[in-house]
PDB file of C-alpha atoms in Angstrom:
ATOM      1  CA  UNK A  27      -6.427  34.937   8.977  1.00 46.00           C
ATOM      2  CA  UNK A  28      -3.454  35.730  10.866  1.00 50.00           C
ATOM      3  CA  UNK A  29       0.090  34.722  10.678  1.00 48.00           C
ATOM      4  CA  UNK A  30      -0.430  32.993  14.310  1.00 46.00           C
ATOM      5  CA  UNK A  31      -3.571  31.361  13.068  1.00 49.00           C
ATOM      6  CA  UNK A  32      -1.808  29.723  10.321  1.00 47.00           C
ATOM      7  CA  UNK A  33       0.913  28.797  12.597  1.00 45.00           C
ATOM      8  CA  UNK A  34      -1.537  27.308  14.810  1.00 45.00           C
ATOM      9  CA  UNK A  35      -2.709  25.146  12.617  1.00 46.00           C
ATOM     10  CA  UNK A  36       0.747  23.771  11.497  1.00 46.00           C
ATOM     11  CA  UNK A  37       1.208  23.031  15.207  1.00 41.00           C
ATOM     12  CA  UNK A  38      -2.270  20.999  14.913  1.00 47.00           C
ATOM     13  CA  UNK A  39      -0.940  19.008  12.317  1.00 45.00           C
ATOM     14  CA  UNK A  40       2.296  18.214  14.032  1.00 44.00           C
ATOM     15  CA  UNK A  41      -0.369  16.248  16.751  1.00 44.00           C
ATOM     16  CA  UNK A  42      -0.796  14.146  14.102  1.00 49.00           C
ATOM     17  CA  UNK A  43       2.152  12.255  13.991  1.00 60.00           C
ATOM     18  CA  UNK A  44       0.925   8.246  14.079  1.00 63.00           C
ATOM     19  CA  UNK A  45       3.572   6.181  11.634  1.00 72.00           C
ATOM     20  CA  UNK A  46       2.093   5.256   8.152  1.00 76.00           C
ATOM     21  CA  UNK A  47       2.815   2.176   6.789  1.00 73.00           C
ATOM     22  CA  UNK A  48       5.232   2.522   3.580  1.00 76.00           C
ATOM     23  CA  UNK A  49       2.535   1.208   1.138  1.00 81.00           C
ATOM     24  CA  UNK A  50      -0.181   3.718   2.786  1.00 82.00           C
ATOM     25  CA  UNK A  51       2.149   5.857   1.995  1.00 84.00           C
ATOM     26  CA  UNK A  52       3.165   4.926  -1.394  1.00 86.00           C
ATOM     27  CA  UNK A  53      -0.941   4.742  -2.283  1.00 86.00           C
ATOM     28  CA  UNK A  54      -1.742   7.745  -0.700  1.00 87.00           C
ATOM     29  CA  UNK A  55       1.005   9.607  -2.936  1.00 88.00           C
ATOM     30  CA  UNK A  56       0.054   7.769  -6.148  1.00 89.00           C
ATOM     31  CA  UNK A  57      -3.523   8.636  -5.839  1.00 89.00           C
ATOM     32  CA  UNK A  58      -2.970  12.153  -4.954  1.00 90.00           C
ATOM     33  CA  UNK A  59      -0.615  12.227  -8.389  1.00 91.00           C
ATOM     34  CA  UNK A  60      -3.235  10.989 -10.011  1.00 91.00           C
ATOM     35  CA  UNK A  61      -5.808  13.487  -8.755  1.00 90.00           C
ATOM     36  CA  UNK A  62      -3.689  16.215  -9.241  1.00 90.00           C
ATOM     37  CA  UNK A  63      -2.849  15.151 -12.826  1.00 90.00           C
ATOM     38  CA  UNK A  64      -6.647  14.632 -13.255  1.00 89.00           C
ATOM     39  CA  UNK A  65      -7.161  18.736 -12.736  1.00 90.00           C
ATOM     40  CA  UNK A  66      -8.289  17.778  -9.550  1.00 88.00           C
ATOM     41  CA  UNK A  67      -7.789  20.575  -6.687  1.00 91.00           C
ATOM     42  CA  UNK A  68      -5.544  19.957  -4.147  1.00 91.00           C
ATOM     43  CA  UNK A  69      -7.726  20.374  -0.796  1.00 92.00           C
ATOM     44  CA  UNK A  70     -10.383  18.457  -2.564  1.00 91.00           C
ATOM     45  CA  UNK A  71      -8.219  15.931  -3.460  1.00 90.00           C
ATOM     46  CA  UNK A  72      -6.709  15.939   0.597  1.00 91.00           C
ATOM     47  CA  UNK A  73     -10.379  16.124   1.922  1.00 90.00           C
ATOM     48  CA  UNK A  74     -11.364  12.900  -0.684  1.00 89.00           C
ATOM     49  CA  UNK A  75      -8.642  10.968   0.896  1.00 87.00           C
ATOM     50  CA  UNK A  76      -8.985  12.102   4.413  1.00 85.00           C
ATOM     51  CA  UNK A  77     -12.729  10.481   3.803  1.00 85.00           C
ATOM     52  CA  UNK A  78     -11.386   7.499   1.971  1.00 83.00           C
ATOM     53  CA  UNK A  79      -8.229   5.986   2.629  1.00 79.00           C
ATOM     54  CA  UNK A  80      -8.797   2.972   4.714  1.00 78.00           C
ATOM     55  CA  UNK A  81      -6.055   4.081   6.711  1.00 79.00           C
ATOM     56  CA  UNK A  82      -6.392   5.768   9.641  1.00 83.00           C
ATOM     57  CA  UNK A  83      -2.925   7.586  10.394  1.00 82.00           C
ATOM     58  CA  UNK A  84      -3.182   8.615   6.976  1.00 83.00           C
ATOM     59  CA  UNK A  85      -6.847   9.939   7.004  1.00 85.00           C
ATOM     60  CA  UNK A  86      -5.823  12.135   9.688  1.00 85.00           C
ATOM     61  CA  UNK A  87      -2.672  13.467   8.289  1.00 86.00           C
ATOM     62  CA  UNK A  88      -4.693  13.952   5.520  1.00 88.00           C
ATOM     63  CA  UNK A  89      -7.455  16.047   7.184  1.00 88.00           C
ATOM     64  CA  UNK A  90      -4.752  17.730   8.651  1.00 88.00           C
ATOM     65  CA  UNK A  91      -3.109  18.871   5.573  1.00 90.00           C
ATOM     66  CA  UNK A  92      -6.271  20.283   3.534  1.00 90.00           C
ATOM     67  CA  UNK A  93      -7.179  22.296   6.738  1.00 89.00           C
ATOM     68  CA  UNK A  94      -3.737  23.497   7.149  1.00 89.00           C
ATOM     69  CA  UNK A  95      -3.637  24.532   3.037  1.00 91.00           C
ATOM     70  CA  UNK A  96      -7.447  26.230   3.494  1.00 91.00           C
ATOM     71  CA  UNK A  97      -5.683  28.613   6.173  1.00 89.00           C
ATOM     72  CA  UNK A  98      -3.016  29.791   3.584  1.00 90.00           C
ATOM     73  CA  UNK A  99       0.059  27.282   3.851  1.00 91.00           C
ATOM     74  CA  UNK A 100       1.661  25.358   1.263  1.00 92.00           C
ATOM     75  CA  UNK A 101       1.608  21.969   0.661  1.00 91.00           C
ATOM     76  CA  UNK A 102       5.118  21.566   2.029  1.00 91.00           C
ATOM     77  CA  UNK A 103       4.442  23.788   5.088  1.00 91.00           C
ATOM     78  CA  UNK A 104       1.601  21.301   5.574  1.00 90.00           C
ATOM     79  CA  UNK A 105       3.371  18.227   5.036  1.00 88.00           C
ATOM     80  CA  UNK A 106       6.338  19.469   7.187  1.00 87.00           C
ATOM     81  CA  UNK A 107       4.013  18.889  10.039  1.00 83.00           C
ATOM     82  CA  UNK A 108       2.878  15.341   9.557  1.00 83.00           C
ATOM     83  CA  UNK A 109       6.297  13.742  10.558  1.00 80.00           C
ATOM     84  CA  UNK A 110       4.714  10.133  10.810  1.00 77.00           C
ATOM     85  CA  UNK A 111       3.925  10.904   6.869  1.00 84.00           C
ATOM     86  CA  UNK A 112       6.914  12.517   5.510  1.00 86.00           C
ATOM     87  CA  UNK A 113      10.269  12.430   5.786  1.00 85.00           C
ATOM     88  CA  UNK A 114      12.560  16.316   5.704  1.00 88.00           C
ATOM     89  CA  UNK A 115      13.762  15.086   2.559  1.00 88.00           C
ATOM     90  CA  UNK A 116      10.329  14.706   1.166  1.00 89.00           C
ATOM     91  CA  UNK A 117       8.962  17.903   2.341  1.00 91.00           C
ATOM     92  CA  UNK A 118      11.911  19.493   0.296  1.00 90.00           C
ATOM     93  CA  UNK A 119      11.281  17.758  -2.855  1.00 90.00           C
ATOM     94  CA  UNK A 120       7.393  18.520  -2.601  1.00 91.00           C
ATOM     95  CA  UNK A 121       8.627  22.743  -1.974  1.00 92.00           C
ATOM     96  CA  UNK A 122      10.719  22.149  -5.273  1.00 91.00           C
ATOM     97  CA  UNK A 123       7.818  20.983  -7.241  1.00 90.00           C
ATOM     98  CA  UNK A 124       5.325  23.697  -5.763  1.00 91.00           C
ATOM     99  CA  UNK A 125       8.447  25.884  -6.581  1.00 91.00           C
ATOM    100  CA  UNK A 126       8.393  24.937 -10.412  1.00 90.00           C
ATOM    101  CA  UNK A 127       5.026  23.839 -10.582  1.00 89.00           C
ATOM    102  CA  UNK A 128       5.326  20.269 -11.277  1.00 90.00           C
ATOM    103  CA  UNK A 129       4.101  19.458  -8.018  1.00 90.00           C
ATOM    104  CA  UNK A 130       2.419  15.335  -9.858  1.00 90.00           C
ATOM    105  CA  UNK A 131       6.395  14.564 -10.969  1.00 90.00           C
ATOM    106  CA  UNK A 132       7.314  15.718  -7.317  1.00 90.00           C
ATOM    107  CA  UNK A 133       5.347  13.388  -6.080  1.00 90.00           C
ATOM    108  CA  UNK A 134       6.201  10.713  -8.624  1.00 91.00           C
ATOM    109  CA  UNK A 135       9.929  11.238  -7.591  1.00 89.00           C
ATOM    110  CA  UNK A 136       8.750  10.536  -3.401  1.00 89.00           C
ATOM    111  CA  UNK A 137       6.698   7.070  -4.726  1.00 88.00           C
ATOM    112  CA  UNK A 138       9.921   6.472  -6.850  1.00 87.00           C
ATOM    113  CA  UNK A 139      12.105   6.692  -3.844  1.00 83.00           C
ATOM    114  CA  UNK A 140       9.773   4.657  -1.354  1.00 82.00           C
ATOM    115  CA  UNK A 141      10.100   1.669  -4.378  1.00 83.00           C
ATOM    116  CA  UNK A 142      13.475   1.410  -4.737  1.00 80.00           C
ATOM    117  CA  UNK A 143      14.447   1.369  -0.875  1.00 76.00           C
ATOM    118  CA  UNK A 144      11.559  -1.167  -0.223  1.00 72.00           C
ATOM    119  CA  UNK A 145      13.310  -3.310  -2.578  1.00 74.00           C
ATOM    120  CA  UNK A 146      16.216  -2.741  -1.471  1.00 70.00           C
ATOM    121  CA  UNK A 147      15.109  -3.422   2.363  1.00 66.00           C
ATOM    122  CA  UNK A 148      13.703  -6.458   1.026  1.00 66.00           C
ATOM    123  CA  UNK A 149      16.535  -8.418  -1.104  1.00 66.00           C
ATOM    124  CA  UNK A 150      18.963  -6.865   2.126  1.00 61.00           C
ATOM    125  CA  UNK A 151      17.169  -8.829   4.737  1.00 61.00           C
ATOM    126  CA  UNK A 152      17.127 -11.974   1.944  1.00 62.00           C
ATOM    127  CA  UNK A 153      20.833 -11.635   1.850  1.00 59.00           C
ATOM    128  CA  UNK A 154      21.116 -11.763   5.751  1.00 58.00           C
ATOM    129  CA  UNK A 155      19.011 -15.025   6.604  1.00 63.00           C
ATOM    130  CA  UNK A 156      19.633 -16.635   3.160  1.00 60.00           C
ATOM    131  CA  UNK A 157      23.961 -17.776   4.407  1.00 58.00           C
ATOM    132  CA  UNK A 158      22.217 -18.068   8.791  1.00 57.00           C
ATOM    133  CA  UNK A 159      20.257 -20.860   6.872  1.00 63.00           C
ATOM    134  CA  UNK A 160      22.851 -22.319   4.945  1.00 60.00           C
ATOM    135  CA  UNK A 161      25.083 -22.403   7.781  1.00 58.00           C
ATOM    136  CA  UNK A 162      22.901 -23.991  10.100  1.00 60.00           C
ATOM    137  CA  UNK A 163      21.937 -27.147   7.367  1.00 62.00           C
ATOM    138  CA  UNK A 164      25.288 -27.403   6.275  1.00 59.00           C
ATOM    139  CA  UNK A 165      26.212 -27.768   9.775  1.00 56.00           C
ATOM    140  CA  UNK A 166      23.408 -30.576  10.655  1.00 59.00           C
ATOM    141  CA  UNK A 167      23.896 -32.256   7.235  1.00 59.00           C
ATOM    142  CA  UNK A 168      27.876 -32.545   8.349  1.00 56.00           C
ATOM    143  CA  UNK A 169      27.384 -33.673  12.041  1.00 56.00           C
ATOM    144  CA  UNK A 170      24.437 -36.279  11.106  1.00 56.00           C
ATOM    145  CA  UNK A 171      26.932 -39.857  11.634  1.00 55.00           C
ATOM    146  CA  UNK A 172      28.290 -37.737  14.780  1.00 53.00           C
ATOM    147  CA  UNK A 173      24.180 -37.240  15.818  1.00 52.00           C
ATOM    148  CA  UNK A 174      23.029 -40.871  14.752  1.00 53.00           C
ATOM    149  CA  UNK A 175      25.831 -42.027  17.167  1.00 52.00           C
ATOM    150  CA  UNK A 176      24.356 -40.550  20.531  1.00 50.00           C
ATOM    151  CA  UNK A 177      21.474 -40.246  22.706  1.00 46.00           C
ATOM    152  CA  UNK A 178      20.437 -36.275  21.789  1.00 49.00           C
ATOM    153  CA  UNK A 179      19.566 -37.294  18.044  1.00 52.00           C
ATOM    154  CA  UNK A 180      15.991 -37.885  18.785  1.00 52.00           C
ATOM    155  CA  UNK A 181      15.860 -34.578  21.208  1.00 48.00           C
ATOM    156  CA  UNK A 182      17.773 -32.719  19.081  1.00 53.00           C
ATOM    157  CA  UNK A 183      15.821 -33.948  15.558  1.00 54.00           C
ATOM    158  CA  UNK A 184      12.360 -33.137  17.859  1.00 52.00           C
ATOM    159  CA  UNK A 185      13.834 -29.335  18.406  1.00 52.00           C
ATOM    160  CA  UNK A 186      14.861 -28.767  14.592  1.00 55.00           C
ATOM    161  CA  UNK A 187      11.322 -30.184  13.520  1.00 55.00           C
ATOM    162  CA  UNK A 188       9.704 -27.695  16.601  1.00 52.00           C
ATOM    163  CA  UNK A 189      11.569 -24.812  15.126  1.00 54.00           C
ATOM    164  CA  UNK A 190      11.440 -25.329  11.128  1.00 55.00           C
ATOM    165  CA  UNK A 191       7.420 -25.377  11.789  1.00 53.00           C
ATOM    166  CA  UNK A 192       7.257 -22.112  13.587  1.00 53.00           C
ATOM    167  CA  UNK A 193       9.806 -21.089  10.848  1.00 56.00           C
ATOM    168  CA  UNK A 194       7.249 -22.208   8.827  1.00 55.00           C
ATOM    169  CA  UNK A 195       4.239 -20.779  10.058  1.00 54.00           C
ATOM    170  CA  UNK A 196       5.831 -17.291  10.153  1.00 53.00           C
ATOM    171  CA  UNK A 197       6.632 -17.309   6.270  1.00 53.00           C
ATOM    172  CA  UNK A 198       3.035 -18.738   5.679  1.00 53.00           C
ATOM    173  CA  UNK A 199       1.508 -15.676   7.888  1.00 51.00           C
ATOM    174  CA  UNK A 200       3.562 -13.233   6.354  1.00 50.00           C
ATOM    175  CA  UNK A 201       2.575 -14.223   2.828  1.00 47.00           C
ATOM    176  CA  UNK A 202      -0.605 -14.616   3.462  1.00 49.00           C
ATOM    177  CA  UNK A 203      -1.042 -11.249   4.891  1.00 47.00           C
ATOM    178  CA  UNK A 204       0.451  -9.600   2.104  1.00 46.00           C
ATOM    179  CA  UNK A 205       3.408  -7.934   4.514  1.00 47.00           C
ATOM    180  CA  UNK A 206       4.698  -5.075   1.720  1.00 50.00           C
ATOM    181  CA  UNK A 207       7.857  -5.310   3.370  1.00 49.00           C
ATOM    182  CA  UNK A 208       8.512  -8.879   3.588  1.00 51.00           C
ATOM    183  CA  UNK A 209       6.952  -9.920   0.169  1.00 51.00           C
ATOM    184  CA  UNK A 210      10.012 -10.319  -1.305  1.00 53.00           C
ATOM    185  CA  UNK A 211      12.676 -11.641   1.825  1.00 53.00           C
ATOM    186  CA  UNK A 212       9.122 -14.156   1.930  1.00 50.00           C
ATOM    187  CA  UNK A 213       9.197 -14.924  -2.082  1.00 52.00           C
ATOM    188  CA  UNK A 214      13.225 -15.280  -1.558  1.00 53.00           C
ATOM    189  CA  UNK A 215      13.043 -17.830   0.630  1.00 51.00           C
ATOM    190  CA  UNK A 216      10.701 -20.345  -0.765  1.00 48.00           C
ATOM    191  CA  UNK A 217      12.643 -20.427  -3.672  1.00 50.00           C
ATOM    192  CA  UNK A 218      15.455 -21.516  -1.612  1.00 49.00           C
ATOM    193  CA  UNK A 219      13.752 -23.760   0.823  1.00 49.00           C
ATOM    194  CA  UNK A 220      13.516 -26.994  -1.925  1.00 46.00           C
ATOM    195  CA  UNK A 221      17.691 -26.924  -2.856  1.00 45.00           C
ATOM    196  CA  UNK A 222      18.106 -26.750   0.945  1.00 45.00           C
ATOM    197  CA  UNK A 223      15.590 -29.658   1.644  1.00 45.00           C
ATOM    198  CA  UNK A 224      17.011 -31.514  -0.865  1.00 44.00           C
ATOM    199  CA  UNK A 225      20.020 -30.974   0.731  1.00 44.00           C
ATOM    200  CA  UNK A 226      19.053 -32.339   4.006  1.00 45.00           C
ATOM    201  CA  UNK A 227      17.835 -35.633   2.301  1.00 46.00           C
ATOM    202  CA  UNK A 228      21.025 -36.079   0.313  1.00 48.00           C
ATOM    203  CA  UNK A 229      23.022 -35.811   3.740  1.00 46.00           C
ATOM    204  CA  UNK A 230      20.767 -38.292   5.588  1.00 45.00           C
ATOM    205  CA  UNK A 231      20.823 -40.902   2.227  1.00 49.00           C
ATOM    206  CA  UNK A 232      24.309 -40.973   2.018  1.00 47.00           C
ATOM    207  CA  UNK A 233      24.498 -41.725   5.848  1.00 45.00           C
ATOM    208  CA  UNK A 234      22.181 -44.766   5.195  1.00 48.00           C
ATOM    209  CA  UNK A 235      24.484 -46.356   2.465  1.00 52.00           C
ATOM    210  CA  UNK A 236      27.111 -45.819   4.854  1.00 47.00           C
ATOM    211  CA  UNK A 237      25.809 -47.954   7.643  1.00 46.00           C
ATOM    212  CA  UNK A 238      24.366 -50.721   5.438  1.00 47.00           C
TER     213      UNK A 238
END
């Protein structure tokens, strides 16, 4: 097959380009590891997970791939095309392992990576709406005899209630779903929702044995 042909093919895979999520991505490379590490072949293992992977961005990608490596490319030459898949940096670091021939801790290195900035992404998001929340109940909690004295306290009580049940409902849905990237912002703030409940409470008690 010709140099074209090959090239042709590349350009096929670069059609190919629908987003995976990041833990698609982070199975699809751990199984592949695996595979490899197994002494399995490398189109087989491609052609396995194109028929597999309950994904379908990554099924194609994956189809992609094995009939781009079958004409004569590499791995990385493959992978370069399946931008919703791989990132330049990752296509690099899978030519260095082909390179050296440790293409499995390669590809360990990529799942390594994905980890770390999910984790990241995660406790960086906590971090954001962890002090928006604090704000907001500290602010209630100090305005509560300035709220008890007017009309609005019953509108305004009937809006917080409104919005700390969709609040709510979205951190039940995401949990329940099993969101990869919002696991842990999810896990983060349940463990802070009692101290700041109990903090609501303490403000509205101590407004009581004020009045009476």
């Amino acid at each position: 097959m010709s140099r074209t042909d090959r090239e042709r093919i590349v350009v096929g895979v670069v059609a190919s380009n629908a987003r995976v999520g990041s833990r698609q991505k982070r199975d699809f490379l751990a199984t592949l590891r695996l595979q490899l590490e197994s002494g399995l072949p490398l189109v087989g293992s491609l052609h396995q997970q194109a028929e597999f992977s309950g994904d379908p961005a990554c099924q194609a990608c994956c189809a992609a791939m094995a009939q781009s490596i079958e004409a004569g490319n590499t791995l990385a030459e493959a992978a370069a095309g399946c931008r919703g898949l791989f990132t330049r940096f990752e296509v690099v670091a899978i030519a260095e392992g082909e390179r050296v021939g440790e293409l499995p801790s390669a590809l360990r290195a990529i799942e390594d990576d994905l980890e770390w900035r999910g984790k990241l992404r995660s406790q960086a998001v906590a971090a954001l709406i962890y002090p928006v929340m604090v704000l907001n109940v500290g602010y209630f909690s100090l305005n509560v005899p300035t709220l008890l004295a007017g009309h609005v306290f019953g509108y305004l009580i009937g809006g917080v209630l409104f919005n700390l049940a969709l609040y709510s409902g979205w951190l039940l849905i995401s949990r329940g779903h099993g969101l990869g990237s919002m696991r842990g912002v999810v896990d983060t703030i349940f463990l802070t929702l009692p101290p700041l409940r109990w903090t609501i409470g303490n403000a509205i008690l101590w407004h009581q044995k004020a009045l009476y």
